[in-house]
Short mmCIF file of C-alpha atoms in Angstrom, two decimals:
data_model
loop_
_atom_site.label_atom_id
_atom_site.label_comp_id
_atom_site.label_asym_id
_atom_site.label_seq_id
_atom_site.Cartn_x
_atom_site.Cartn_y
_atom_site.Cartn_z
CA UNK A 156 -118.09 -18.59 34.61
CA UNK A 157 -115.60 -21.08 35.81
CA UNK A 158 -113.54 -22.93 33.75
CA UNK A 159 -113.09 -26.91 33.23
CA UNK A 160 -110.45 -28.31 35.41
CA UNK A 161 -109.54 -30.69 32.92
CA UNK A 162 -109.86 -30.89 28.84
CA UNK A 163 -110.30 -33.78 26.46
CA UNK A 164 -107.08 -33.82 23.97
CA UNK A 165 -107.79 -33.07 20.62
CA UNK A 166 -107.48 -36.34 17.81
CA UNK A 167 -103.78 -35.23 16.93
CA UNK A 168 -103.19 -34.27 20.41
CA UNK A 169 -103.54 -38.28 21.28
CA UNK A 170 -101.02 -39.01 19.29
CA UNK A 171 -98.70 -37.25 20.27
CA UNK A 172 -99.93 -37.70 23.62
CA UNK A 173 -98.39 -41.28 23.27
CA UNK A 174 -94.75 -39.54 23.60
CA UNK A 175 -95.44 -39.03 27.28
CA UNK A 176 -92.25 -39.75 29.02
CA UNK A 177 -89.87 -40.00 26.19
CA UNK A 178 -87.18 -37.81 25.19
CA UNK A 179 -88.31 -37.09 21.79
CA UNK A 180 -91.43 -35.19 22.75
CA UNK A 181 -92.56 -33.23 19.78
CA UNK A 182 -92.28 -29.48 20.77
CA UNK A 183 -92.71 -26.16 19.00
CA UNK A 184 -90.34 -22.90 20.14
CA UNK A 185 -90.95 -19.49 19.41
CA UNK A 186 -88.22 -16.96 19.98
CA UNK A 187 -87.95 -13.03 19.74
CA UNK A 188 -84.90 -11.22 20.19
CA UNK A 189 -85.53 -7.80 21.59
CA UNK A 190 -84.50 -4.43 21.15
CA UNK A 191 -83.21 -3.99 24.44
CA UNK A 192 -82.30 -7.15 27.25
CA UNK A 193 -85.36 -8.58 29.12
CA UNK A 194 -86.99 -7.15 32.44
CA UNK A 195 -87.74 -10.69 33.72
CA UNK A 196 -90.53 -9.46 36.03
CA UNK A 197 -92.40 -7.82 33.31
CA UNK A 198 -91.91 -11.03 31.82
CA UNK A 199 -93.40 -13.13 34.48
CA UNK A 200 -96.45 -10.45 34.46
CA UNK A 201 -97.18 -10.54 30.93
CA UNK A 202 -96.89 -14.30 30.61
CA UNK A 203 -99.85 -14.35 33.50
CA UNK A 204 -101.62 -12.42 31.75
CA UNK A 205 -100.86 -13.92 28.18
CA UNK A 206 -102.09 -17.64 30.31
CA UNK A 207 -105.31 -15.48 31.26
CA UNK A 208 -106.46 -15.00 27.60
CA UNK A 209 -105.34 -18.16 26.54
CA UNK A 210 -106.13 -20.75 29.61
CA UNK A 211 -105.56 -24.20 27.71
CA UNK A 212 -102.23 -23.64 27.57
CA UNK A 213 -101.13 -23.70 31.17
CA UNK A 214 -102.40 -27.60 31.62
CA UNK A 215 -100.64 -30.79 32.33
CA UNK A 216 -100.52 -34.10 31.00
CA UNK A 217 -102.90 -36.90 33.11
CA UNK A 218 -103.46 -40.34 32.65
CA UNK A 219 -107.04 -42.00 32.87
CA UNK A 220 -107.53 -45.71 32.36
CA UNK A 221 -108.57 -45.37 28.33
CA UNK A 222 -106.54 -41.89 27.28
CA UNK A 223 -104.58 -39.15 28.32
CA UNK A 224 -106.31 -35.71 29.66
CA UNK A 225 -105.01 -32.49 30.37
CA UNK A 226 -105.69 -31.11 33.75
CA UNK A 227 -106.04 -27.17 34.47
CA UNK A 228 -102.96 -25.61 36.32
CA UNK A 229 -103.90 -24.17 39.30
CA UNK A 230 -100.88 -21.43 39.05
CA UNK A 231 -99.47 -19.72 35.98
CA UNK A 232 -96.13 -20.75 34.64
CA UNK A 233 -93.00 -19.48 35.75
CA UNK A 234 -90.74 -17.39 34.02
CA UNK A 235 -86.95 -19.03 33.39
CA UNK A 236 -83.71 -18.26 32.95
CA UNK A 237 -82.91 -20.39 29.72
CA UNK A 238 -80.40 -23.31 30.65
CA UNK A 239 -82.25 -26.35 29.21
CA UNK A 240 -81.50 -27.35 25.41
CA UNK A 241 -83.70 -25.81 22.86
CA UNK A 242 -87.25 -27.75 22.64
CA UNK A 243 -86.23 -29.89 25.29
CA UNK A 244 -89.76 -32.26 26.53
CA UNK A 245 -92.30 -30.99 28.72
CA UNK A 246 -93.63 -33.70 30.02
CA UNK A 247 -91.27 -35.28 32.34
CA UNK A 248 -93.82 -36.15 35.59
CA UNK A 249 -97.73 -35.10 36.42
CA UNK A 250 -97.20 -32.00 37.41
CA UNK A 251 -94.97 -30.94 34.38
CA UNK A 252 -96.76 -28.19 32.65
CA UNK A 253 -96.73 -28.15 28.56
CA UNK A 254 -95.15 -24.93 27.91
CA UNK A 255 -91.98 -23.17 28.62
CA UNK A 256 -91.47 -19.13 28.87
CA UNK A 257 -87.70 -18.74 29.15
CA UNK A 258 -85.33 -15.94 28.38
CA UNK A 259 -81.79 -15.20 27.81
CA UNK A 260 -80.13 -12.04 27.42
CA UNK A 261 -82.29 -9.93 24.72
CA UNK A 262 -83.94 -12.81 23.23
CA UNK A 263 -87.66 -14.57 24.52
CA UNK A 264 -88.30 -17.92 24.33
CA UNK A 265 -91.44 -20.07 24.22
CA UNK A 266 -92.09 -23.67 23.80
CA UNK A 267 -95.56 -25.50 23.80
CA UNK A 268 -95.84 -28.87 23.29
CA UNK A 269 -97.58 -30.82 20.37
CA UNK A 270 -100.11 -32.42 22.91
CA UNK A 271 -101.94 -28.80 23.09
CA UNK A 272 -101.58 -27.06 20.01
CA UNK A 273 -100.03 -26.97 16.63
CA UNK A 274 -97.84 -24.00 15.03
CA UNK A 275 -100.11 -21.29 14.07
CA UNK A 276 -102.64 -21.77 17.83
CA UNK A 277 -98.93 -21.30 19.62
CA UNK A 278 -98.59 -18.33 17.20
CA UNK A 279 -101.46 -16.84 19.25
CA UNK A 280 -100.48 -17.17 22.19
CA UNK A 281 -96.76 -15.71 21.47
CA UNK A 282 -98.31 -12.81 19.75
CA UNK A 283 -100.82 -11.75 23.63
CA UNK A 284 -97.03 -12.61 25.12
CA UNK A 285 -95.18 -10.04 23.53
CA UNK A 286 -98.07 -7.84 23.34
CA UNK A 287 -98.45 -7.81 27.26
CA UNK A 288 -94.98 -7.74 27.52
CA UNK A 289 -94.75 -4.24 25.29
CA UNK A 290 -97.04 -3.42 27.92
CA UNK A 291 -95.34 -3.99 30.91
CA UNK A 292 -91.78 -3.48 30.06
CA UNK A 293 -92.53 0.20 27.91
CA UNK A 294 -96.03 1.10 29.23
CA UNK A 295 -97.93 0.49 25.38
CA UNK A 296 -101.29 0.70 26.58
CA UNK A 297 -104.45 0.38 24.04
CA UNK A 298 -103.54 -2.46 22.41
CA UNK A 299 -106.17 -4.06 20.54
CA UNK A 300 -106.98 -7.65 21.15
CA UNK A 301 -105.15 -9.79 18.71
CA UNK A 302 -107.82 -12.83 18.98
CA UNK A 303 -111.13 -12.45 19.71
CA UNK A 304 -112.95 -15.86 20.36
CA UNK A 305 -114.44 -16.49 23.16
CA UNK A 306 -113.03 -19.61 25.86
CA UNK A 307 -115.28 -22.36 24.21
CA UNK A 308 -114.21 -21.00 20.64
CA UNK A 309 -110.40 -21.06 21.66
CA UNK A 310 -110.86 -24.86 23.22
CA UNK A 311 -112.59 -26.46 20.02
CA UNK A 312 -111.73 -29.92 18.83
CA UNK A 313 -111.92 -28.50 15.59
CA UNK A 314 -111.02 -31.96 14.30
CA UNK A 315 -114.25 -33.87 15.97
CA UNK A 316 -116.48 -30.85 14.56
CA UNK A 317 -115.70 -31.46 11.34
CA UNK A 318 -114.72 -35.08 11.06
CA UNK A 319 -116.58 -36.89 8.54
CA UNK A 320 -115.14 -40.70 8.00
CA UNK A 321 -116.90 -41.51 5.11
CA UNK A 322 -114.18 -38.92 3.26
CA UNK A 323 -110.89 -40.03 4.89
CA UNK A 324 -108.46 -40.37 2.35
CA UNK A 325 -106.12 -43.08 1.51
CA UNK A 326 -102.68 -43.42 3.25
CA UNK A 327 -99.47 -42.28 0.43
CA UNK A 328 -98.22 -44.68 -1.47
CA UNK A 329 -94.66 -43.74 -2.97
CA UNK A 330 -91.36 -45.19 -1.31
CA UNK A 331 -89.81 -41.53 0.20
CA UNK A 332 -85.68 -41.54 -0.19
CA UNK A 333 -83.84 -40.85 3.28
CA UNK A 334 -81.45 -39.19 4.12
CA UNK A 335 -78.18 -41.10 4.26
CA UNK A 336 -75.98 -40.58 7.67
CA UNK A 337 -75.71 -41.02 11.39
CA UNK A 338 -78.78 -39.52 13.48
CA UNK A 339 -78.98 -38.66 16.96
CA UNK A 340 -82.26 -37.81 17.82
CA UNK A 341 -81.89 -37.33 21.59
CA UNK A 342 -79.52 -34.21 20.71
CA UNK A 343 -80.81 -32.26 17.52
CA UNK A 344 -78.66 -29.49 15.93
CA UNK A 345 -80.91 -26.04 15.88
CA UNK A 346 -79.92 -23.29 13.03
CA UNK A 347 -81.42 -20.34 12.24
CA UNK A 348 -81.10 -18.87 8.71
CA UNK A 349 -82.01 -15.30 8.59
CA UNK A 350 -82.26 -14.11 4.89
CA UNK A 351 -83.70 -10.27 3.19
CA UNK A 352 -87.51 -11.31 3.07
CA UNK A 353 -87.88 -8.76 -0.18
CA UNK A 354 -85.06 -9.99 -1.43
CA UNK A 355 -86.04 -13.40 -1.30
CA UNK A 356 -89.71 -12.84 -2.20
CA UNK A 357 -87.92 -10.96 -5.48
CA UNK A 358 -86.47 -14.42 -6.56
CA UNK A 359 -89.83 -16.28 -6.03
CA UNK A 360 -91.70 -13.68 -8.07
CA UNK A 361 -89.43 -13.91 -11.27
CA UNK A 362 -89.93 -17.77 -11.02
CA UNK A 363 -93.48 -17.27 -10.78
CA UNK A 364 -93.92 -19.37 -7.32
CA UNK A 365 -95.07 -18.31 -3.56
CA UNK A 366 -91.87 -17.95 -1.22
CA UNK A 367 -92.75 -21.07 0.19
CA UNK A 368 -92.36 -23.07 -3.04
CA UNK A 369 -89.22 -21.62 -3.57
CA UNK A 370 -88.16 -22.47 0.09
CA UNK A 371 -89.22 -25.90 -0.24
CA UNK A 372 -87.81 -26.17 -3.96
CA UNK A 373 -84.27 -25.40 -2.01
CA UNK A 374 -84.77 -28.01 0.42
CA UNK A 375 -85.49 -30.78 -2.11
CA UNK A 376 -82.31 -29.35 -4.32
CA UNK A 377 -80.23 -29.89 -1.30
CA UNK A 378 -81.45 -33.33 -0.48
CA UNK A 379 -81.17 -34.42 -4.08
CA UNK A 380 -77.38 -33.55 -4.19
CA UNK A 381 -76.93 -36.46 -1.48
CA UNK A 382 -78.50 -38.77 -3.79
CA UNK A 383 -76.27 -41.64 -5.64
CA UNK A 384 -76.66 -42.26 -9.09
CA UNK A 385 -78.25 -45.81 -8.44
CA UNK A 386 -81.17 -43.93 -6.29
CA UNK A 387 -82.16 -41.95 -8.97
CA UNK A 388 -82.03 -44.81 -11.71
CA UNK A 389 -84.51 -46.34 -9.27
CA UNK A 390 -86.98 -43.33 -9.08
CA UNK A 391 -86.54 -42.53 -5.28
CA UNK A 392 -88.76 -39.87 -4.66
CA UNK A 393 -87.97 -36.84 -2.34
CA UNK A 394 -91.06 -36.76 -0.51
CA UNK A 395 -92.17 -33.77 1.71
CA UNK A 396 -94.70 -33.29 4.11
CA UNK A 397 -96.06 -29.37 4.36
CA UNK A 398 -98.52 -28.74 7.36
CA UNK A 399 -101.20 -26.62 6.08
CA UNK A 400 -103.76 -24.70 8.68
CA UNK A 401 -107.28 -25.67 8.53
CA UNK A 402 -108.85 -22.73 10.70
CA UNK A 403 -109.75 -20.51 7.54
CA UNK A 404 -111.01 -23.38 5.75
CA UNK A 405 -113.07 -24.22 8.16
CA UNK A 406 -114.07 -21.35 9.88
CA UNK A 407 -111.93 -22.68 13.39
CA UNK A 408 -111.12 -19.88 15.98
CA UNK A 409 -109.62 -23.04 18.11
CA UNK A 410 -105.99 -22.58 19.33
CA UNK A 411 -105.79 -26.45 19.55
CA UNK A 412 -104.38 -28.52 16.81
CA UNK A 413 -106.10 -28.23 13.73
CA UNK A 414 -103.82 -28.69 10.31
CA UNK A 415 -103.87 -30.60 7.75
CA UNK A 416 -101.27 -31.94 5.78
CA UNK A 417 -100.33 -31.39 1.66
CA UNK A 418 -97.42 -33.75 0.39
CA UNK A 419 -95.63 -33.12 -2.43
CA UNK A 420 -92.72 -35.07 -4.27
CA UNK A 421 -89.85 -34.97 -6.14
CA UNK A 422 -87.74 -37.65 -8.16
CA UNK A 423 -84.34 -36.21 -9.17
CA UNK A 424 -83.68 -36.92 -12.89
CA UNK A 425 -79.89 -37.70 -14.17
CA UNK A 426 -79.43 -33.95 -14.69
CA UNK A 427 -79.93 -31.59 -12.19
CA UNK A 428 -82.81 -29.13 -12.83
CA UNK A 429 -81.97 -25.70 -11.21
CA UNK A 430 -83.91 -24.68 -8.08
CA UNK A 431 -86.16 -22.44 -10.45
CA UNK A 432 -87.62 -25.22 -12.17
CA UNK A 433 -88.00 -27.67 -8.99
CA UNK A 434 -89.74 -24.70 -7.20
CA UNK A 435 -92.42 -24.35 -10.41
CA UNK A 436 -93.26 -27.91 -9.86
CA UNK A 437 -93.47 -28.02 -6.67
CA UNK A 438 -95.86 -25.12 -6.80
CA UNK A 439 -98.36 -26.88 -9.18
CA UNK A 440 -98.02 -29.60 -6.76
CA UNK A 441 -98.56 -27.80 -3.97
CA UNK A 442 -101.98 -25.46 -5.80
CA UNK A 443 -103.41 -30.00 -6.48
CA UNK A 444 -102.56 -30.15 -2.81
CA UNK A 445 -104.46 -27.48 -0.60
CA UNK A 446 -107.53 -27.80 -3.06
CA UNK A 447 -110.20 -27.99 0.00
CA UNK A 448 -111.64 -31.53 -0.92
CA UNK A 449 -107.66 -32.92 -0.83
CA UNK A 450 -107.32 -31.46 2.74
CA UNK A 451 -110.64 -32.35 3.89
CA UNK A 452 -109.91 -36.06 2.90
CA UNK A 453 -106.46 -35.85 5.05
CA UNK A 454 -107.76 -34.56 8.01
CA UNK A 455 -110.63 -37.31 8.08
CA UNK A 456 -107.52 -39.86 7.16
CA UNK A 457 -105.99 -38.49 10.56
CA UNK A 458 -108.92 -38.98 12.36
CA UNK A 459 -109.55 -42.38 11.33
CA UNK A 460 -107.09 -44.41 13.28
CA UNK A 461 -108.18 -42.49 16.71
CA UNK A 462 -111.71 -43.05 15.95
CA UNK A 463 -111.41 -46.72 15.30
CA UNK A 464 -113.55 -48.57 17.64
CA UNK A 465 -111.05 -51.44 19.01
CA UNK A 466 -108.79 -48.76 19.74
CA UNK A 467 -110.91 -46.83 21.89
CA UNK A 468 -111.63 -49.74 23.76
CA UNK A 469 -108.13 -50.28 23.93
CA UNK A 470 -106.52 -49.66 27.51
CA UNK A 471 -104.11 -46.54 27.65
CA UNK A 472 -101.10 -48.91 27.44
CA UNK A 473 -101.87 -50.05 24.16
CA UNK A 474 -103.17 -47.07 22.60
CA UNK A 475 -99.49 -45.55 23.32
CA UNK A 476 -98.36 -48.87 21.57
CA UNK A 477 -100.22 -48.03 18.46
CA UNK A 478 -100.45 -44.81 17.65
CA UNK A 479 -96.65 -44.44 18.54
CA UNK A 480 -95.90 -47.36 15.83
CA UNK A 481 -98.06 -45.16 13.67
CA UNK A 482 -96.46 -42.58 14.04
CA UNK A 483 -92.94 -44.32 13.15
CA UNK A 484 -94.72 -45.54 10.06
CA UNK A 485 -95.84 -41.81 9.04
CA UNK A 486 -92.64 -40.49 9.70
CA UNK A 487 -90.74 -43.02 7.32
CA UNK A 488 -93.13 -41.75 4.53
CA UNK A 489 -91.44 -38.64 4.24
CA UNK A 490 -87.94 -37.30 3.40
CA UNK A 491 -88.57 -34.20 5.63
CA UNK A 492 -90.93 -31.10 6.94
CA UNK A 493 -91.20 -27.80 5.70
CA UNK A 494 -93.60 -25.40 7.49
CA UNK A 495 -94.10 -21.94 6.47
CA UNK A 496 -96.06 -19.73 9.02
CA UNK A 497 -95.82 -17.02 6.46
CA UNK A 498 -95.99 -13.20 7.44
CA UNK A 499 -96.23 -12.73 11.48
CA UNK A 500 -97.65 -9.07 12.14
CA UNK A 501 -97.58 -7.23 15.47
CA UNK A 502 -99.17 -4.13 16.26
CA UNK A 503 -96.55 -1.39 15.28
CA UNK A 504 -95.68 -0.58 18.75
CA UNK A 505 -95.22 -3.90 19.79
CA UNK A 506 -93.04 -4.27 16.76
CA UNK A 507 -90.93 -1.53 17.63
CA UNK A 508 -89.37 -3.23 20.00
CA UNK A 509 -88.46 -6.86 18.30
CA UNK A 510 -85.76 -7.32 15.60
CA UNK A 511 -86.54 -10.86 14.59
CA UNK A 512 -88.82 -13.57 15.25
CA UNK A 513 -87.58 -17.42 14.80
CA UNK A 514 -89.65 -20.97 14.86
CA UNK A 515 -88.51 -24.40 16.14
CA UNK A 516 -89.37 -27.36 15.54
CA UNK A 517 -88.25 -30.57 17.44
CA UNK A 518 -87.13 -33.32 15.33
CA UNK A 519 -85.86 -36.59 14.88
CA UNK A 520 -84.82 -36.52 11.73
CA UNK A 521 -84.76 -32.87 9.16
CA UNK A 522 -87.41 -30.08 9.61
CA UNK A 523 -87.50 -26.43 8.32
CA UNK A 524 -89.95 -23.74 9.57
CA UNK A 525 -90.13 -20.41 7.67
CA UNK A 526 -91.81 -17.29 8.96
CA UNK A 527 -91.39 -13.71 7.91
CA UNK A 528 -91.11 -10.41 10.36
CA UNK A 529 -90.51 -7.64 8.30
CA UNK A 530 -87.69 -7.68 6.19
CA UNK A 531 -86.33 -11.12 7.71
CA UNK A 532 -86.61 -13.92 6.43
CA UNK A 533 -86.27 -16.71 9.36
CA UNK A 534 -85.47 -20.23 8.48
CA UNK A 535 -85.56 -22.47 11.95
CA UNK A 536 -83.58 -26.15 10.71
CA UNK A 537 -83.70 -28.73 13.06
CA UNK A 538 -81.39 -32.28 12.59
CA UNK A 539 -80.62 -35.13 13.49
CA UNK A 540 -78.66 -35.48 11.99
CA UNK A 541 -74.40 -35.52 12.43
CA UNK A 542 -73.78 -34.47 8.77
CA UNK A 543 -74.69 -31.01 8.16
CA UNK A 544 -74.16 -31.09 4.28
CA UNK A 545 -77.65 -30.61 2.88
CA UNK A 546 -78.09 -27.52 5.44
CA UNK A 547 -74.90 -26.27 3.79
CA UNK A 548 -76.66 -26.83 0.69
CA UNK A 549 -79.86 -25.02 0.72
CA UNK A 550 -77.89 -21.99 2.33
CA UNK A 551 -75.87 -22.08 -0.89
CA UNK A 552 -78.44 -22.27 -3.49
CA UNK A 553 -79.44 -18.50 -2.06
CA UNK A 554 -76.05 -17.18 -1.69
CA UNK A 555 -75.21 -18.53 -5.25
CA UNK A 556 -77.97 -15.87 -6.23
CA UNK A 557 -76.67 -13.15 -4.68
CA UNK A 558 -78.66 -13.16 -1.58
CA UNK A 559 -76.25 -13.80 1.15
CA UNK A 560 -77.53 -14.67 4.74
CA UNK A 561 -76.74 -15.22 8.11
CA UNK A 562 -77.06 -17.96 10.62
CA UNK A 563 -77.43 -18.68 14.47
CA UNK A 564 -76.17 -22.14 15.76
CA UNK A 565 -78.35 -23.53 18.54
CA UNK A 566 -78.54 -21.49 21.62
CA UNK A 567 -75.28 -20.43 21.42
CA UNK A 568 -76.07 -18.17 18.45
CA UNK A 569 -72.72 -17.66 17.03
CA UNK A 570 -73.11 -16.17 13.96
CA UNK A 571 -71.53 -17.07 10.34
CA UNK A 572 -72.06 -16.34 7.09
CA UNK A 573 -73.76 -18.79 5.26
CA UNK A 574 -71.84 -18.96 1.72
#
């Protein structure tokens, strides 16, 4: 059966869709650093093959007279040397394609942008990379297939199947506090924060939370110390926006975006609560949050504005206008991101040969991605901005209880010990 030559974006995909051409193209990077250095040709071979199993990933952006489209690549990606800076935009011309396989040294790199897919469909096709890659570069043969939905499963608008606008929920209401300081967007600081997953998950138990409530908790105790006395007497809220995956909820083998989004706040009192505390309510917040009705009425909310009918009559010109304005709008509801991609599980002999596993995000402003391979603990921070003080912050709220970690600087990777 032959497959489309072009796809319809998905509702999320639109909007991000209006980023075309900028330089602060929303893109997600997943990197493994290998046991041994990479075989570039085995590379090249698995990421064909990876493309194979997961066709709507090799596309490009197009441009119709009402909305974008992505059009089928005729050839697969190629494998590069990495020289560009970390989640640097895809889409720089028609023929640009929306991912990026690079390597350097021992360490794999690959970046899909927001246009196609969200964190955990990228997941996906990372996982059949490395898999194919075992297979190539060390001759693991047997592997099981690590998705099994079919090509019309994998390319679901999962958001048009289960839209319903009669349920959209209202827009948030609270003022978020921002972070003080000078931002440059156009050149982001990258970190990874490597910390003892058991160790970690140890400290979350005693408080009674999930790891991600405790990760978040640190994040809002490191904002709050930038806080002035008058913003608290005011009730500035920390306010935090946590992607949540709606595949399970929903039943979605789709590798196109399909999340929804849980928000949860904080308003510092004029004593400091310690991070055990914050992370307890945070985690009541967060239980209110992913309740399935409360998700359900977000995702129809982010459906709403695409769906409106002046817009879609709207030529393309203006729908970039508008979704891109609300998009600005969205983003100056929040304080910052934190995405946890929880445990990522290879096949055992895949796993063999990769010591860590780290998530990107691109950002204008302050993001955190957590995911956990094996015993580590990775942390991805990216900022905007110039003053690194609340990243100092949250890496001393763990050290401070004894669990000491380590951290990667942008692509340089030189490591230091975050005390």
């Amino acid at each position: 059966m032959a497959r489309a030559a072009w796809h319809r974006l998905d509702n999320v995909g639109k909007f991000y869709s209006a980023q075309a051409g900028s330089p602060n193209q929303t893109v997600f990077r997943y990197s493994a650093t290998l046991a041994d250095e990479v075989d570039e040709a085995a590379l090249q071979r698995a990421l064909e093959q990876a493309v194979e199993l997961f066709p709507g990933f090799n596309v490009r952006l197009r441009s119709g007279m009402f909305w974008h489209y992505l059009e089928q690549s005729d050839e697969p990606p190629a494998v590069m040397r990495e020289s560009l800076p970390i989640c640097y935009g895809l889409h720089v011309h028609a023929k640009s394609p929306l991912l990026r396989a690079s390597w350097h040294r021992d360490r794999v790199n690959l970046e899909v942008s927001h246009m196609v897919s969200d964190g955990r469909g990228t997941l996906s096709l990372f996982k059949a990379l490395l898999s194919f890659y075992a297979k190539e570069r060390y001759g693991v043969e047997g592997l099981a297939a690590d998705y099994e939905g079919t090509d019309r499963q994998k390319a679901e608008n999962s958001f048009d199947a289960h839209f319903e606008r009669d349920k959209a929920g209202r827009s948030p209401s609270l003022a978020a506090y921002r972070l003080p300081g000078r931002r440059d967007p156009g050149d982001p600081v990258y970190l990874e924060y490597h910390l003892s997953a058991s160790r970690v998950h140890k400290l979350a138990r005693s408080c009674g939370v999930s790891l991600t409530s405790l990760v978040i908790a640190a994040a809002v105790c490191a904002i709050r110390d930038r806080m002035t006395p008058r913003e608290r007497e005011r009730g500035r809220a920390i306010r935090l926006d946590v992607p949540v995956d709606l595949r399970d909820l929903f039943g979605s083998l789709s590798v196109k975006n399909f999340f929804g989004l849980a928000f949860v706040s904080y308003a510092p009192k004029s004593e400091d609560e310690p991070v055990e505390r914050v992370a307890q309510r945070i985690q009541e917040q967060l239980r209110a949050e992913t309740q399935p009705d409360r998700l359900k009425a977000r995702m129809n909310r982010m459906v709403a504005l695409e769906k409106n009918p002046l817009l879609r009559l709207s030529p393309l010109f203006m729908k970039d206008l508008v979704l891109a304005a609300a998009d600005r709008l969205t983003a100056r509801e929040v304080t910052t991101t934190v995405s946890s991609l929880g445990r990522i599980q290879l096949d055992e002999r895949v796993a063999a040969h990769v010591r860590n596993i780290n998530v990107f995000t691109s950002t204008t402003g302050l993001n955190f991605v957590a995911c956990t391979f094996g015993d580590d603990l990775s942390i991805g921070i990216s900022s905007a901005y110039r003053d690194l003080g609340v990243v100092r912050d949250f890496c001393r709220l763990f050290s401070a209880r004894g669990i000491e970690g380590l951290m990667h600087t942008s692509g340089a990777r030189e490591e230091a010990s975050a005390r």
